[in-house]
PDB file of C-alpha atoms and ligand atoms in Angstrom:
ATOM      1  CA  MET A  35      10.293   5.167 -25.902  1.00 31.00           C
ATOM      2  CA  ALA A  36      12.531   6.956 -23.427  1.00 33.00           C
ATOM      3  CA  GLY A  37      12.320  10.663 -22.821  1.00 34.00           C
ATOM      4  CA  ASN A  38       8.866  11.258 -24.278  1.00 37.00           C
ATOM      5  CA  GLY A  39       7.503  13.141 -21.311  1.00 41.00           C
ATOM      6  CA  SER A  40       4.486  12.181 -19.259  1.00 49.00           C
ATOM      7  CA  ARG A  41       2.644   8.857 -19.787  1.00 46.00           C
ATOM      8  CA  ASN A  42      -0.412   8.064 -17.727  1.00 52.00           C
ATOM      9  CA  GLY A  43       0.660  10.517 -15.073  1.00 53.00           C
ATOM     10  CA  CYS A  44       4.128   8.991 -14.800  1.00 61.00           C
ATOM     11  CA  LEU A  45       7.550  10.143 -15.818  1.00 51.00           C
ATOM     12  CA  SER A  46       8.769   8.226 -18.828  1.00 46.00           C
ATOM     13  CA  GLY A  47      11.705   6.871 -16.899  1.00 44.00           C
ATOM     14  CA  TYR A  48      12.680   3.933 -19.074  1.00 43.00           C
ATOM     15  CA  GLU A  49      16.273   4.881 -18.295  1.00 44.00           C
ATOM     16  CA  GLU A  50      15.414   3.559 -14.843  1.00 44.00           C
ATOM     17  CA  GLU A  51      15.104   0.069 -16.283  1.00 43.00           C
ATOM     18  CA  ALA A  52      18.664  -0.848 -15.481  1.00 42.00           C
ATOM     19  CA  ARG A  53      18.156   0.163 -11.897  1.00 45.00           C
ATOM     20  CA  TRP A  54      15.043  -1.961 -11.390  1.00 43.00           C
ATOM     21  CA  GLY A  55      16.091  -4.806 -13.678  1.00 47.00           C
ATOM     22  CA  GLY A  56      12.996  -4.350 -15.825  1.00 59.00           C
ATOM     23  CA  ALA A  57      10.814  -5.900 -13.154  1.00 89.00           C
ATOM     24  CA  MET A  58       7.989  -4.553 -11.070  1.00 96.00           C
ATOM     25  CA  THR A  59       9.012  -4.601  -7.435  1.00 97.00           C
ATOM     26  CA  ILE A  60       6.767  -4.230  -4.415  1.00 98.00           C
ATOM     27  CA  THR A  61       8.507  -3.058  -1.257  1.00 98.00           C
ATOM     28  CA  PHE A  62       6.635  -3.292   2.025  1.00 98.00           C
ATOM     29  CA  LEU A  63       7.121   0.129   3.596  1.00 98.00           C
ATOM     30  CA  GLY A  64       5.091  -0.928   6.618  1.00 98.00           C
ATOM     31  CA  THR A  65       3.213  -4.039   7.737  1.00 98.00           C
ATOM     32  CA  GLY A  66       1.788  -2.983  11.103  1.00 98.00           C
ATOM     33  CA  THR A  67      -1.684  -2.260  12.351  1.00 98.00           C
ATOM     34  CA  SER A  68      -2.847   1.250  13.211  1.00 98.00           C
ATOM     35  CA  GLN A  69      -0.798   1.571  16.416  1.00 98.00           C
ATOM     36  CA  GLY A  70       2.308  -0.084  14.957  1.00 98.00           C
ATOM     37  CA  VAL A  71       4.464  -2.763  16.620  1.00 98.00           C
ATOM     38  CA  PRO A  72       5.944  -2.382  19.191  1.00 98.00           C
ATOM     39  CA  MET A  73       2.940  -0.658  20.691  1.00 98.00           C
ATOM     40  CA  VAL A  74       3.666   2.286  22.958  1.00 98.00           C
ATOM     41  CA  GLY A  75       3.579   1.178  26.590  1.00 98.00           C
ATOM     42  CA  CYS A  76       3.336  -2.561  25.859  1.00 98.00           C
ATOM     43  CA  GLY A  77       5.800  -5.023  27.388  1.00 98.00           C
ATOM     44  CA  CYS A  78       4.614  -8.203  25.620  1.00 98.00           C
ATOM     45  CA  ALA A  79       7.114 -10.636  24.091  1.00 98.00           C
ATOM     46  CA  VAL A  80       6.487  -9.416  20.521  1.00 98.00           C
ATOM     47  CA  CYS A  81       6.785  -5.731  21.473  1.00 98.00           C
ATOM     48  CA  ARG A  82      10.076  -6.554  23.250  1.00 98.00           C
ATOM     49  CA  SER A  83      11.305  -8.864  20.438  1.00 98.00           C
ATOM     50  CA  GLU A  84      14.707  -8.138  18.925  1.00 98.00           C
ATOM     51  CA  ASP A  85      13.759  -9.746  15.616  1.00 98.00           C
ATOM     52  CA  PRO A  86      13.725  -6.799  13.163  1.00 98.00           C
ATOM     53  CA  ARG A  87      10.728  -8.429  11.441  1.00 98.00           C
ATOM     54  CA  ASP A  88       8.720  -7.723  14.602  1.00 98.00           C
ATOM     55  CA  LYS A  89       9.211  -3.946  14.143  1.00 98.00           C
ATOM     56  CA  ARG A  90       6.168  -3.005  12.099  1.00 98.00           C
ATOM     57  CA  THR A  91       5.485   0.545  10.965  1.00 98.00           C
ATOM     58  CA  ARG A  92       2.069   1.474   9.636  1.00 98.00           C
ATOM     59  CA  SER A  93       1.020  -0.446   6.491  1.00 98.00           C
ATOM     60  CA  SER A  94       1.932   0.826   3.035  1.00 98.00           C
ATOM     61  CA  ILE A  95       3.637  -0.480  -0.102  1.00 98.00           C
ATOM     62  CA  TYR A  96       5.946   1.099  -2.679  1.00 98.00           C
ATOM     63  CA  VAL A  97       5.484  -0.221  -6.212  1.00 98.00           C
ATOM     64  CA  ALA A  98       8.291   0.442  -8.670  1.00 97.00           C
ATOM     65  CA  ALA A  99       8.183  -0.460 -12.340  1.00 96.00           C
ATOM     66  CA  PRO A 100      10.724   0.811 -14.860  1.00 94.00           C
ATOM     67  CA  GLU A 101       8.321   3.409 -16.219  1.00 95.00           C
ATOM     68  CA  CYS A 102       6.434   4.429 -13.087  1.00 97.00           C
ATOM     69  CA  ALA A 103       6.729   4.237  -9.299  1.00 98.00           C
ATOM     70  CA  TRP A 104       4.003   4.891  -6.764  1.00 98.00           C
ATOM     71  CA  VAL A 105       3.018   4.372  -3.153  1.00 98.00           C
ATOM     72  CA  VAL A 106      -0.191   2.874  -1.869  1.00 98.00           C
ATOM     73  CA  ASP A 107      -1.000   5.044   1.181  1.00 98.00           C
ATOM     74  CA  THR A 108       1.183   7.479   3.100  1.00 98.00           C
ATOM     75  CA  GLY A 109       1.093   6.512   6.771  1.00 98.00           C
ATOM     76  CA  PRO A 110       2.497   8.447   9.716  1.00 98.00           C
ATOM     77  CA  GLU A 111       5.980   6.925   9.162  1.00 98.00           C
ATOM     78  CA  PHE A 112       6.071   7.635   5.402  1.00 98.00           C
ATOM     79  CA  ARG A 113       9.126   9.900   5.781  1.00 98.00           C
ATOM     80  CA  VAL A 114      11.206   7.377   7.733  1.00 98.00           C
ATOM     81  CA  GLN A 115      10.068   4.563   5.447  1.00 98.00           C
ATOM     82  CA  CYS A 116      11.338   6.552   2.418  1.00 98.00           C
ATOM     83  CA  LEU A 117      14.659   7.162   4.146  1.00 98.00           C
ATOM     84  CA  ARG A 118      14.994   3.502   5.141  1.00 98.00           C
ATOM     85  CA  GLU A 119      14.273   2.265   1.587  1.00 98.00           C
ATOM     86  CA  ARG A 120      16.202   5.118  -0.079  1.00 98.00           C
ATOM     87  CA  ILE A 121      13.141   6.115  -2.111  1.00 98.00           C
ATOM     88  CA  ASP A 122      13.866   9.063  -4.359  1.00 96.00           C
ATOM     89  CA  ARG A 123      11.047   8.720  -6.850  1.00 97.00           C
ATOM     90  CA  VAL A 124       7.266   8.784  -6.383  1.00 98.00           C
ATOM     91  CA  ASP A 125       5.261   9.476  -9.550  1.00 97.00           C
ATOM     92  CA  ALA A 126       1.797   8.983  -8.027  1.00 98.00           C
ATOM     93  CA  VAL A 127      -0.043   8.089  -4.830  1.00 98.00           C
ATOM     94  CA  VAL A 128      -2.913   5.621  -4.534  1.00 98.00           C
ATOM     95  CA  TYR A 129      -5.053   5.601  -1.385  1.00 98.00           C
ATOM     96  CA  THR A 130      -6.966   2.659   0.063  1.00 98.00           C
ATOM     97  CA  HIS A 131      -8.952   4.795   2.541  1.00 98.00           C
ATOM     98  CA  SER A 132      -8.648   7.773   4.838  1.00 98.00           C
ATOM     99  CA  HIS A 133      -7.978   6.230   8.250  1.00 98.00           C
ATOM    100  CA  THR A 134      -5.150   8.095   9.936  1.00 98.00           C
ATOM    101  CA  ASP A 135      -2.718   5.161   9.728  1.00 98.00           C
ATOM    102  CA  HIS A 136      -2.996   5.380   5.919  1.00 98.00           C
ATOM    103  CA  MET A 137      -2.878   9.091   5.144  1.00 98.00           C
ATOM    104  CA  MET A 138      -1.088  11.101   7.814  1.00 98.00           C
ATOM    105  CA  GLY A 139       2.248  11.123   5.970  1.00 98.00           C
ATOM    106  CA  PHE A 140       0.701  13.070   3.065  1.00 98.00           C
ATOM    107  CA  ASP A 141       2.743  16.239   3.623  1.00 97.00           C
ATOM    108  CA  ASP A 142       5.969  14.218   3.384  1.00 98.00           C
ATOM    109  CA  LEU A 143       5.271  13.907  -0.352  1.00 98.00           C
ATOM    110  CA  ARG A 144       6.944  17.333  -0.578  1.00 96.00           C
ATOM    111  CA  PRO A 145      10.363  16.033  -1.713  1.00 95.00           C
ATOM    112  CA  PHE A 146       8.673  14.346  -4.687  1.00 95.00           C
ATOM    113  CA  CYS A 147       7.018  17.565  -5.876  1.00 91.00           C
ATOM    114  CA  GLY A 148      10.172  19.377  -6.933  1.00 84.00           C
ATOM    115  CA  SER A 149       9.971  22.283  -9.395  1.00 79.00           C
ATOM    116  CA  GLY A 150       6.255  22.741  -8.722  1.00 79.00           C
ATOM    117  CA  ARG A 151       5.425  19.282 -10.107  1.00 89.00           C
ATOM    118  CA  GLU A 152       1.845  18.197  -9.407  1.00 93.00           C
ATOM    119  CA  MET A 153       1.423  14.891  -7.601  1.00 96.00           C
ATOM    120  CA  PRO A 154      -1.320  12.649  -9.065  1.00 98.00           C
ATOM    121  CA  ILE A 155      -3.500  11.388  -6.198  1.00 98.00           C
ATOM    122  CA  TYR A 156      -5.798   8.405  -6.839  1.00 98.00           C
ATOM    123  CA  ALA A 157      -8.602   7.825  -4.314  1.00 98.00           C
ATOM    124  CA  SER A 158     -12.305   7.050  -4.082  1.00 98.00           C
ATOM    125  CA  ALA A 159     -14.642  10.055  -3.874  1.00 98.00           C
ATOM    126  CA  GLU A 160     -15.105   9.537  -0.138  1.00 98.00           C
ATOM    127  CA  THR A 161     -11.380   9.202   0.581  1.00 98.00           C
ATOM    128  CA  MET A 162     -10.579  12.204  -1.652  1.00 98.00           C
ATOM    129  CA  SER A 163     -13.084  14.322   0.220  1.00 98.00           C
ATOM    130  CA  ASP A 164     -11.405  13.404   3.540  1.00 98.00           C
ATOM    131  CA  LEU A 165      -7.958  14.145   2.081  1.00 98.00           C
ATOM    132  CA  LYS A 166      -9.198  17.548   0.913  1.00 98.00           C
ATOM    133  CA  ARG A 167     -10.625  18.338   4.344  1.00 98.00           C
ATOM    134  CA  VAL A 168      -7.558  17.266   6.320  1.00 98.00           C
ATOM    135  CA  PHE A 169      -4.964  18.633   3.888  1.00 97.00           C
ATOM    136  CA  ASN A 170      -6.990  21.625   2.701  1.00 96.00           C
ATOM    137  CA  PHE A 171      -3.858  23.792   2.730  1.00 94.00           C
ATOM    138  CA  ALA A 172      -2.442  21.695  -0.118  1.00 95.00           C
ATOM    139  CA  PHE A 173      -5.598  21.081  -2.160  1.00 95.00           C
ATOM    140  CA  ALA A 174      -6.698  24.725  -1.899  1.00 94.00           C
ATOM    141  CA  LEU A 175      -3.381  26.050  -3.181  1.00 86.00           C
ATOM    142  CA  GLU A 176      -4.194  27.779  -6.450  1.00 83.00           C
ATOM    143  CA  THR A 177      -0.697  28.483  -7.659  1.00 80.00           C
ATOM    144  CA  PRO A 178       1.961  25.875  -6.900  1.00 74.00           C
ATOM    145  CA  VAL A 179       4.463  26.945  -4.255  1.00 80.00           C
ATOM    146  CA  ARG A 180       7.926  25.526  -4.742  1.00 82.00           C
ATOM    147  CA  GLY A 181       8.609  22.810  -2.171  1.00 86.00           C
ATOM    148  CA  TYR A 182       4.957  22.255  -1.231  1.00 92.00           C
ATOM    149  CA  VAL A 183       2.686  19.360  -2.233  1.00 94.00           C
ATOM    150  CA  LYS A 184       0.473  20.287  -5.181  1.00 93.00           C
ATOM    151  CA  PRO A 185      -2.000  17.388  -5.462  1.00 96.00           C
ATOM    152  CA  ARG A 186      -3.758  16.539  -8.734  1.00 96.00           C
ATOM    153  CA  PRO A 187      -6.853  14.527  -7.717  1.00 98.00           C
ATOM    154  CA  HIS A 188      -8.029  11.519  -9.774  1.00 98.00           C
ATOM    155  CA  LEU A 189     -11.263   9.970  -8.520  1.00 98.00           C
ATOM    156  CA  VAL A 190     -11.065   6.192  -8.649  1.00 98.00           C
ATOM    157  CA  ASP A 191     -14.277   4.605  -9.902  1.00 97.00           C
ATOM    158  CA  GLY A 192     -12.801   1.895 -12.107  1.00 98.00           C
ATOM    159  CA  PRO A 193      -9.499   0.549 -13.445  1.00 98.00           C
ATOM    160  CA  PHE A 194      -6.767   3.072 -14.292  1.00 98.00           C
ATOM    161  CA  GLN A 195      -3.248   2.968 -15.718  1.00 98.00           C
ATOM    162  CA  LEU A 196      -0.022   3.790 -13.946  1.00 98.00           C
ATOM    163  CA  GLY A 197       2.560   3.436 -16.695  1.00 96.00           C
ATOM    164  CA  GLU A 198       2.180  -0.109 -18.039  1.00 95.00           C
ATOM    165  CA  THR A 199       0.321  -1.343 -14.955  1.00 97.00           C
ATOM    166  CA  THR A 200      -3.476  -1.598 -14.870  1.00 97.00           C
ATOM    167  CA  VAL A 201      -4.666  -0.844 -11.359  1.00 98.00           C
ATOM    168  CA  THR A 202      -8.178  -2.088 -10.528  1.00 98.00           C
ATOM    169  CA  PRO A 203      -9.968  -0.960  -7.357  1.00 98.00           C
ATOM    170  CA  LEU A 204     -11.454  -3.769  -5.273  1.00 98.00           C
ATOM    171  CA  PRO A 205     -14.177  -2.458  -2.927  1.00 98.00           C
ATOM    172  CA  LEU A 206     -14.006  -4.151   0.469  1.00 98.00           C
ATOM    173  CA  LYS A 207     -15.950  -3.897   3.714  1.00 96.00           C
ATOM    174  CA  HIS A 208     -13.806  -2.573   6.571  1.00 97.00           C
ATOM    175  CA  GLY A 209     -16.296  -2.179   9.414  1.00 93.00           C
ATOM    176  CA  ARG A 210     -18.748   0.503   8.335  1.00 92.00           C
ATOM    177  CA  ALA A 211     -16.295   1.867   5.761  1.00 93.00           C
ATOM    178  CA  ILE A 212     -15.919   0.695   2.177  1.00 95.00           C
ATOM    179  CA  VAL A 213     -12.248   0.800   1.283  1.00 98.00           C
ATOM    180  CA  ASN A 214     -10.338   0.008  -1.879  1.00 98.00           C
ATOM    181  CA  GLY A 215      -7.997  -2.907  -2.250  1.00 98.00           C
ATOM    182  CA  TYR A 216      -6.116  -2.880  -5.559  1.00 98.00           C
ATOM    183  CA  LEU A 217      -5.219  -5.449  -8.192  1.00 98.00           C
ATOM    184  CA  MET A 218      -2.077  -4.683 -10.210  1.00 98.00           C
ATOM    185  CA  GLU A 219      -1.811  -6.274 -13.647  1.00 97.00           C
ATOM    186  CA  ARG A 220       0.945  -6.002 -16.240  1.00 96.00           C
ATOM    187  CA  ALA A 221       0.550  -7.346 -19.776  1.00 93.00           C
ATOM    188  CA  GLY A 222      -2.550  -9.244 -18.671  1.00 92.00           C
ATOM    189  CA  ARG A 223      -0.679 -10.914 -15.852  1.00 96.00           C
ATOM    190  CA  LYS A 224      -2.248 -10.665 -12.364  1.00 97.00           C
ATOM    191  CA  CYS A 225       0.857  -9.715 -10.424  1.00 98.00           C
ATOM    192  CA  ALA A 226      -0.434  -8.668  -7.007  1.00 98.00           C
ATOM    193  CA  ALA A 227      -3.594  -7.884  -5.070  1.00 98.00           C
ATOM    194  CA  TYR A 228      -3.241  -5.567  -2.057  1.00 98.00           C
ATOM    195  CA  LEU A 229      -6.064  -5.942   0.479  1.00 98.00           C
ATOM    196  CA  SER A 230      -4.668  -4.163   3.510  1.00 97.00           C
ATOM    197  CA  ASP A 231      -7.776  -3.374   5.550  1.00 97.00           C
ATOM    198  CA  CYS A 232     -10.898  -5.488   5.335  1.00 97.00           C
ATOM    199  CA  LYS A 233     -13.330  -7.616   7.258  1.00 97.00           C
ATOM    200  CA  GLU A 234     -14.876  -9.292   4.220  1.00 96.00           C
ATOM    201  CA  VAL A 235     -13.812 -10.035   0.670  1.00 97.00           C
ATOM    202  CA  PRO A 236     -16.928 -10.297  -1.513  1.00 97.00           C
ATOM    203  CA  PRO A 237     -17.267 -13.076  -4.125  1.00 98.00           C
ATOM    204  CA  VAL A 238     -16.931 -10.595  -7.021  1.00 98.00           C
ATOM    205  CA  VAL A 239     -13.499  -9.566  -5.727  1.00 98.00           C
ATOM    206  CA  ILE A 240     -12.448 -13.188  -5.118  1.00 98.00           C
ATOM    207  CA  GLU A 241     -13.407 -13.937  -8.721  1.00 98.00           C
ATOM    208  CA  ARG A 242     -11.503 -10.899 -10.059  1.00 98.00           C
ATOM    209  CA  ILE A 243      -8.244 -11.743  -8.266  1.00 98.00           C
ATOM    210  CA  ARG A 244      -8.418 -15.535  -8.568  1.00 98.00           C
ATOM    211  CA  GLY A 245      -4.987 -17.001  -9.269  1.00 97.00           C
ATOM    212  CA  VAL A 246      -3.104 -13.754  -8.571  1.00 98.00           C
ATOM    213  CA  GLU A 247       0.633 -14.309  -8.125  1.00 98.00           C
ATOM    214  CA  ALA A 248       0.852 -12.504  -4.770  1.00 98.00           C
ATOM    215  CA  LEU A 249      -2.117 -12.012  -2.470  1.00 98.00           C
ATOM    216  CA  ILE A 250      -1.248  -9.393   0.154  1.00 98.00           C
ATOM    217  CA  ILE A 251      -3.953  -9.492   2.785  1.00 98.00           C
ATOM    218  CA  ASP A 252      -5.013  -8.119   6.153  1.00 98.00           C
ATOM    219  CA  ALA A 253      -4.430 -10.652   8.970  1.00 98.00           C
ATOM    220  CA  LEU A 254      -4.585  -8.564  12.118  1.00 97.00           C
ATOM    221  CA  ARG A 255      -4.438 -11.243  14.831  1.00 97.00           C
ATOM    222  CA  TYR A 256      -5.676 -14.719  15.779  1.00 97.00           C
ATOM    223  CA  THR A 257      -8.881 -13.587  17.477  1.00 97.00           C
ATOM    224  CA  GLY A 258     -11.784 -11.988  15.651  1.00 96.00           C
ATOM    225  CA  HIS A 259     -12.048  -8.234  15.158  1.00 96.00           C
ATOM    226  CA  PRO A 260     -15.003  -6.119  13.968  1.00 96.00           C
ATOM    227  CA  THR A 261     -13.154  -4.412  11.096  1.00 97.00           C
ATOM    228  CA  HIS A 262     -10.184  -6.649  10.190  1.00 97.00           C
ATOM    229  CA  LEU A 263      -9.678 -10.242   9.039  1.00 97.00           C
ATOM    230  CA  SER A 264      -8.221 -12.637  11.581  1.00 98.00           C
ATOM    231  CA  VAL A 265      -5.549 -15.181  10.606  1.00 98.00           C
ATOM    232  CA  SER A 266      -8.126 -17.952  10.075  1.00 98.00           C
ATOM    233  CA  GLU A 267     -10.438 -15.649   8.086  1.00 98.00           C
ATOM    234  CA  ALA A 268      -7.515 -14.495   5.895  1.00 98.00           C
ATOM    235  CA  LEU A 269      -6.532 -18.131   5.281  1.00 98.00           C
ATOM    236  CA  GLU A 270     -10.103 -18.906   4.298  1.00 98.00           C
ATOM    237  CA  VAL A 271     -10.075 -16.034   1.753  1.00 98.00           C
ATOM    238  CA  ALA A 272      -6.681 -17.165   0.432  1.00 98.00           C
ATOM    239  CA  GLY A 273      -8.079 -20.681  -0.024  1.00 98.00           C
ATOM    240  CA  ARG A 274     -10.781 -19.278  -2.300  1.00 98.00           C
ATOM    241  CA  VAL A 275      -8.407 -16.987  -4.255  1.00 98.00           C
ATOM    242  CA  GLY A 276      -5.778 -19.665  -4.927  1.00 98.00           C
ATOM    243  CA  PRO A 277      -2.815 -17.276  -5.244  1.00 98.00           C
ATOM    244  CA  GLY A 278       0.783 -18.185  -6.065  1.00 98.00           C
ATOM    245  CA  ALA A 279       1.719 -16.954  -2.590  1.00 98.00           C
ATOM    246  CA  THR A 280      -0.079 -15.247   0.279  1.00 98.00           C
ATOM    247  CA  TRP A 281       1.538 -12.486   2.321  1.00 98.00           C
ATOM    248  CA  PHE A 282      -0.056 -11.292   5.565  1.00 98.00           C
ATOM    249  CA  THR A 283       0.097  -7.599   6.453  1.00 98.00           C
ATOM    250  CA  HIS A 284      -1.519  -5.019   8.810  1.00 98.00           C
ATOM    251  CA  ILE A 285      -0.474  -7.186  11.751  1.00 98.00           C
ATOM    252  CA  CYS A 286      -0.707  -6.420  15.477  1.00 98.00           C
ATOM    253  CA  HIS A 287       1.506  -7.535  18.355  1.00 98.00           C
ATOM    254  CA  ASP A 288      -0.336 -10.857  18.789  1.00 98.00           C
ATOM    255  CA  LEU A 289       1.795 -12.378  15.996  1.00 98.00           C
ATOM    256  CA  GLY A 290       5.519 -12.802  16.505  1.00 98.00           C
ATOM    257  CA  HIS A 291       7.035 -13.179  13.036  1.00 98.00           C
ATOM    258  CA  ALA A 292       8.980 -16.432  13.480  1.00 98.00           C
ATOM    259  CA  SER A 293       6.512 -18.311  15.692  1.00 97.00           C
ATOM    260  CA  ALA A 294       3.411 -17.209  13.777  1.00 98.00           C
ATOM    261  CA  GLU A 295       4.914 -17.989  10.370  1.00 97.00           C
ATOM    262  CA  ALA A 296       5.922 -21.479  11.526  1.00 97.00           C
ATOM    263  CA  ARG A 297       2.239 -22.232  12.169  1.00 97.00           C
ATOM    264  CA  LEU A 298       1.074 -21.193   8.677  1.00 98.00           C
ATOM    265  CA  PRO A 299       0.455 -23.548   5.753  1.00 97.00           C
ATOM    266  CA  ALA A 300       2.994 -23.728   2.914  1.00 95.00           C
ATOM    267  CA  GLY A 301       2.783 -20.760   0.549  1.00 96.00           C
ATOM    268  CA  THR A 302       1.523 -18.396   3.247  1.00 98.00           C
ATOM    269  CA  ARG A 303       4.021 -15.991   4.750  1.00 98.00           C
ATOM    270  CA  ILE A 304       4.111 -13.002   7.042  1.00 98.00           C
ATOM    271  CA  ALA A 305       5.336  -9.830   5.352  1.00 98.00           C
ATOM    272  CA  TYR A 306       7.765  -7.544   7.165  1.00 98.00           C
ATOM    273  CA  ASP A 307       8.971  -3.982   6.744  1.00 98.00           C
ATOM    274  CA  GLY A 308      11.526  -3.799   3.935  1.00 98.00           C
ATOM    275  CA  LEU A 309      10.489  -7.084   2.269  1.00 98.00           C
ATOM    276  CA  LYS A 310      10.635  -6.902  -1.537  1.00 97.00           C
ATOM    277  CA  LEU A 311       8.547  -8.973  -3.940  1.00 97.00           C
ATOM    278  CA  GLU A 312       9.845  -9.122  -7.525  1.00 96.00           C
ATOM    279  CA  PHE A 313       7.686  -9.585 -10.605  1.00 95.00           C
ATOM    280  CA  PRO A 314      10.247 -10.117 -13.374  1.00 92.00           C
TER     281      PRO A 314
HETATM  282 ZN1   ZN B 565      -5.201   0.423   8.637  1.00 54.98          ZN
HETATM  283 ZN1   ZN B 566       2.778  -5.809  22.706  1.00 54.98          ZN
HETATM  284 ZN1   ZN B 567      -8.481   1.300   8.255  1.00 54.98          ZN
END
């Protein structure tokens, strides 16, 4: 099947299989809340911590399968996250929503648009319209300019394929905004659900992701917040989903990695920048 050109918007990179061991891998590019950790000007114990797991850039994941690799969101540190993880391939971009901590690295997709290649962008209609407004210079470009981002918009209104992975949008309430979480399935197997920003997870979504191998979920802090799940609310959602493992993300400086993780029930962990989850 190698070398047959484009499949579902992805390069047919089966030759990459050796490199990725045939597995889908999720790399946490960032696990921090909108201001990141440490927070500018803060002298709290977590912001001063020397544990590298307490250095959280803005939340995003990189998903690499042998046949296709994509990012979910491009935050303000997208460029440094790519350098840190030595990412040299992005076949598509999937957006959860258009808050600045999730989209401001958009222009740093330039290195992945070599030779005038168009970059498939998957987003809800509302998020796409914000992307077009903020990055009008890229979307309005009629003829591709070498070295610039040339986006190819795909409106997300149901499941879509990225290579062999079925990606299903999961609408979630995030304050007044409706954002997309995403379920990633391969060969009928529910590998991972990514719910980075939400205040509520509706029953229909719980039902859809029940038993997922890895639940990656917003757990901002211990105390309640109007637009994000707290630790106890995230644990309550996880209890209803029944995943193989739960990974907290989009975390603020209230949670020190080691001390906060020690307080969590078995099977629930705190993600950190650079962490890789393998789905062999
Ligand atoms: Zn966010
Ligand atoms: Zn702090
Ligand atoms: Zn947000």
